[in-house]
PDB file of C-alpha atoms in Angstrom:
ATOM      1  CA  MET A   1      -0.075   0.128   0.142  1.00 57.00           C
ATOM      2  CA  ALA A   2       1.500   3.514  -0.877  1.00 74.00           C
ATOM      3  CA  ASP A   3      -0.739   6.075  -0.890  1.00 91.00           C
ATOM      4  CA  TYR A   4      -4.541   7.529  -0.650  1.00 96.00           C
ATOM      5  CA  ASN A   5      -4.980   7.585  -4.478  1.00 95.00           C
ATOM      6  CA  GLN A   6      -4.330   3.504  -4.170  1.00 95.00           C
ATOM      7  CA  LEU A   7      -6.575   2.736  -1.435  1.00 95.00           C
ATOM      8  CA  LEU A   8      -8.685   4.545  -3.887  1.00 96.00           C
ATOM      9  CA  GLU A   9      -8.289   2.201  -7.044  1.00 95.00           C
ATOM     10  CA  TYR A  10      -8.894  -0.501  -4.862  1.00 96.00           C
ATOM     11  CA  ALA A  11     -12.270   0.709  -2.945  1.00 96.00           C
ATOM     12  CA  ARG A  12     -13.281   0.801  -7.473  1.00 96.00           C
ATOM     13  CA  ARG A  13     -12.447  -2.245  -8.267  1.00 95.00           C
ATOM     14  CA  ALA A  14     -13.787  -3.702  -4.940  1.00 96.00           C
ATOM     15  CA  GLU A  15     -17.648  -1.721  -5.652  1.00 95.00           C
ATOM     16  CA  GLY A  16     -19.693  -4.306  -6.388  1.00 92.00           C
ATOM     17  CA  HIS A  17     -18.217  -7.237  -5.009  1.00 96.00           C
ATOM     18  CA  THR A  18     -18.625  -8.422  -0.955  1.00 97.00           C
ATOM     19  CA  LEU A  19     -15.979  -8.188   0.833  1.00 97.00           C
ATOM     20  CA  HIS A  20     -15.334  -9.903   4.021  1.00 98.00           C
ATOM     21  CA  THR A  21     -13.821  -8.888   7.205  1.00 97.00           C
ATOM     22  CA  ILE A  22     -11.117 -11.310   9.070  1.00 92.00           C
ATOM     23  CA  ARG A  23     -14.024 -12.060  11.606  1.00 94.00           C
ATOM     24  CA  GLY A  24     -16.275 -13.427   8.232  1.00 96.00           C
ATOM     25  CA  ARG A  25     -18.720 -10.290   8.547  1.00 97.00           C
ATOM     26  CA  PRO A  26     -19.516  -9.087   5.205  1.00 98.00           C
ATOM     27  CA  PHE A  27     -19.917  -5.424   3.914  1.00 98.00           C
ATOM     28  CA  ARG A  28     -19.569  -3.465   0.192  1.00 98.00           C
ATOM     29  CA  VAL A  29     -17.566  -0.579  -0.633  1.00 98.00           C
ATOM     30  CA  GLY A  30     -18.348   2.600  -2.122  1.00 95.00           C
ATOM     31  CA  ILE A  31     -16.898   5.999  -2.808  1.00 95.00           C
ATOM     32  CA  TYR A  32     -18.370   9.207  -2.135  1.00 92.00           C
ATOM     33  CA  LEU A  33     -16.593  12.670  -3.052  1.00 91.00           C
ATOM     34  CA  ASP A  34     -13.109  10.675  -3.619  1.00 92.00           C
ATOM     35  CA  CYS A  35     -13.915   9.030  -0.237  1.00 94.00           C
ATOM     36  CA  PRO A  36     -13.871   4.802   0.257  1.00 96.00           C
ATOM     37  CA  TYR A  37     -17.288   3.995   2.382  1.00 96.00           C
ATOM     38  CA  PHE A  38     -18.172   0.970   3.641  1.00 98.00           C
ATOM     39  CA  ILE A  39     -21.360  -0.758   4.282  1.00 98.00           C
ATOM     40  CA  PRO A  40     -21.939  -3.775   6.300  1.00 97.00           C
ATOM     41  CA  LEU A  41     -24.723  -5.708   5.260  1.00 97.00           C
ATOM     42  CA  SER A  42     -26.030  -6.451   8.681  1.00 96.00           C
ATOM     43  CA  THR A  43     -27.318  -2.674   8.668  1.00 95.00           C
ATOM     44  CA  GLU A  44     -26.572  -1.488   5.066  1.00 94.00           C
ATOM     45  CA  LEU A  45     -25.577   1.746   6.411  1.00 95.00           C
ATOM     46  CA  GLY A  46     -22.923   2.916   4.664  1.00 94.00           C
ATOM     47  CA  ARG A  47     -19.834   4.426   7.367  1.00 94.00           C
ATOM     48  CA  SER A  48     -17.211   6.727   6.627  1.00 95.00           C
ATOM     49  CA  ASP A  49     -14.655   8.485   9.260  1.00 94.00           C
ATOM     50  CA  GLY A  50     -13.427  10.789   6.025  1.00 95.00           C
ATOM     51  CA  ARG A  51     -10.178  11.047   3.948  1.00 96.00           C
ATOM     52  CA  LYS A  52      -8.363  12.272   7.361  1.00 96.00           C
ATOM     53  CA  ALA A  53      -8.864   9.235   8.611  1.00 96.00           C
ATOM     54  CA  ALA A  54      -8.085   7.184   5.570  1.00 96.00           C
ATOM     55  CA  GLU A  55      -5.101   9.200   5.365  1.00 96.00           C
ATOM     56  CA  ARG A  56      -3.689   8.640   9.417  1.00 96.00           C
ATOM     57  CA  PHE A  57      -4.738   4.730   8.862  1.00 97.00           C
ATOM     58  CA  LEU A  58      -2.592   4.783   5.739  1.00 97.00           C
ATOM     59  CA  GLU A  59       0.049   6.555   7.455  1.00 96.00           C
ATOM     60  CA  ILE A  60       0.035   3.925  10.528  1.00 96.00           C
ATOM     61  CA  TYR A  61      -0.727   0.619   7.448  1.00 96.00           C
ATOM     62  CA  ASN A  62       2.944   1.824   5.646  1.00 96.00           C
ATOM     63  CA  GLN A  63       4.617   1.767   8.532  1.00 95.00           C
ATOM     64  CA  THR A  64       3.781  -1.522  10.737  1.00 94.00           C
ATOM     65  CA  HIS A  65       1.788  -3.984   8.256  1.00 94.00           C
ATOM     66  CA  SER A  66      -0.002  -4.572  11.438  1.00 95.00           C
ATOM     67  CA  PRO A  67      -3.323  -6.837   9.867  1.00 94.00           C
ATOM     68  CA  ARG A  68      -4.911  -5.956  13.995  1.00 96.00           C
ATOM     69  CA  SER A  69      -7.589  -3.507  13.618  1.00 95.00           C
ATOM     70  CA  THR A  70      -6.839  -2.678  17.447  1.00 95.00           C
ATOM     71  CA  ASP A  71      -3.727  -1.135  16.728  1.00 96.00           C
ATOM     72  CA  TYR A  72      -5.346   1.715  14.511  1.00 96.00           C
ATOM     73  CA  GLN A  73      -7.527   2.551  18.001  1.00 93.00           C
ATOM     74  CA  GLY A  74      -8.012   6.105  18.082  1.00 92.00           C
ATOM     75  CA  VAL A  75      -7.491   6.650  14.163  1.00 95.00           C
ATOM     76  CA  THR A  76     -10.763   4.873  12.242  1.00 96.00           C
ATOM     77  CA  ARG A  77     -13.406   2.557  13.509  1.00 95.00           C
ATOM     78  CA  ASN A  78     -13.109   1.267  10.009  1.00 97.00           C
ATOM     79  CA  ALA A  79      -9.991  -0.466   9.993  1.00 97.00           C
ATOM     80  CA  SER A  80     -11.191  -3.992  10.148  1.00 97.00           C
ATOM     81  CA  TYR A  81     -12.620  -2.596   6.501  1.00 97.00           C
ATOM     82  CA  PHE A  82      -9.581  -1.250   5.998  1.00 97.00           C
ATOM     83  CA  LEU A  83      -8.006  -4.387   6.363  1.00 97.00           C
ATOM     84  CA  ALA A  84      -9.861  -6.570   4.837  1.00 97.00           C
ATOM     85  CA  LEU A  85     -10.376  -4.065   1.402  1.00 97.00           C
ATOM     86  CA  ILE A  86      -6.424  -4.027   1.144  1.00 95.00           C
ATOM     87  CA  GLU A  87      -6.458  -8.148   1.824  1.00 95.00           C
ATOM     88  CA  TRP A  88      -8.947  -8.555  -0.866  1.00 96.00           C
ATOM     89  CA  ALA A  89      -7.175  -6.312  -3.499  1.00 94.00           C
ATOM     90  CA  GLY A  90      -3.764  -7.820  -2.714  1.00 89.00           C
ATOM     91  CA  SER A  91      -5.709 -11.095  -3.885  1.00 88.00           C
ATOM     92  CA  ASN A  92      -7.387  -9.576  -7.232  1.00 81.00           C
ATOM     93  CA  LEU A  93      -4.428  -6.691  -8.314  1.00 64.00           C
ATOM     94  CA  ASP A  94      -5.165  -9.260 -12.015  1.00 57.00           C
ATOM     95  CA  ARG A  95      -8.991  -8.339 -12.054  1.00 50.00           C
TER      96      ARG A  95
END
C-alpha cells in the first residue's frame, strides 16, 4: 500500500463485490466525494470516518503493516474494513 490514491483504486475495484472482515462479517465498498465508505450487510448503513482518518490509517499501516484492527484504535473505526479491502485487493490485482 502506498498512498490514498491507491486505496481509492482498490475501493473502485471492490465496488459491486461482497468482501469479508477477518471475523467473517460481510460488507460492500462505495466511494463518495473521493472517499471510500463501507456498508456492513448486517445494517445496510454506509459508514465513513472521512479522508483524514483514511490517510492516518494508511500512515500507520505503511509503517507497521499490522493486520490487527486494534492497532488503529483512535484513528478510525473502520480499520477492519480497510484491512479487508487491502487484503482483497492484494489477491485480486489482475481483475
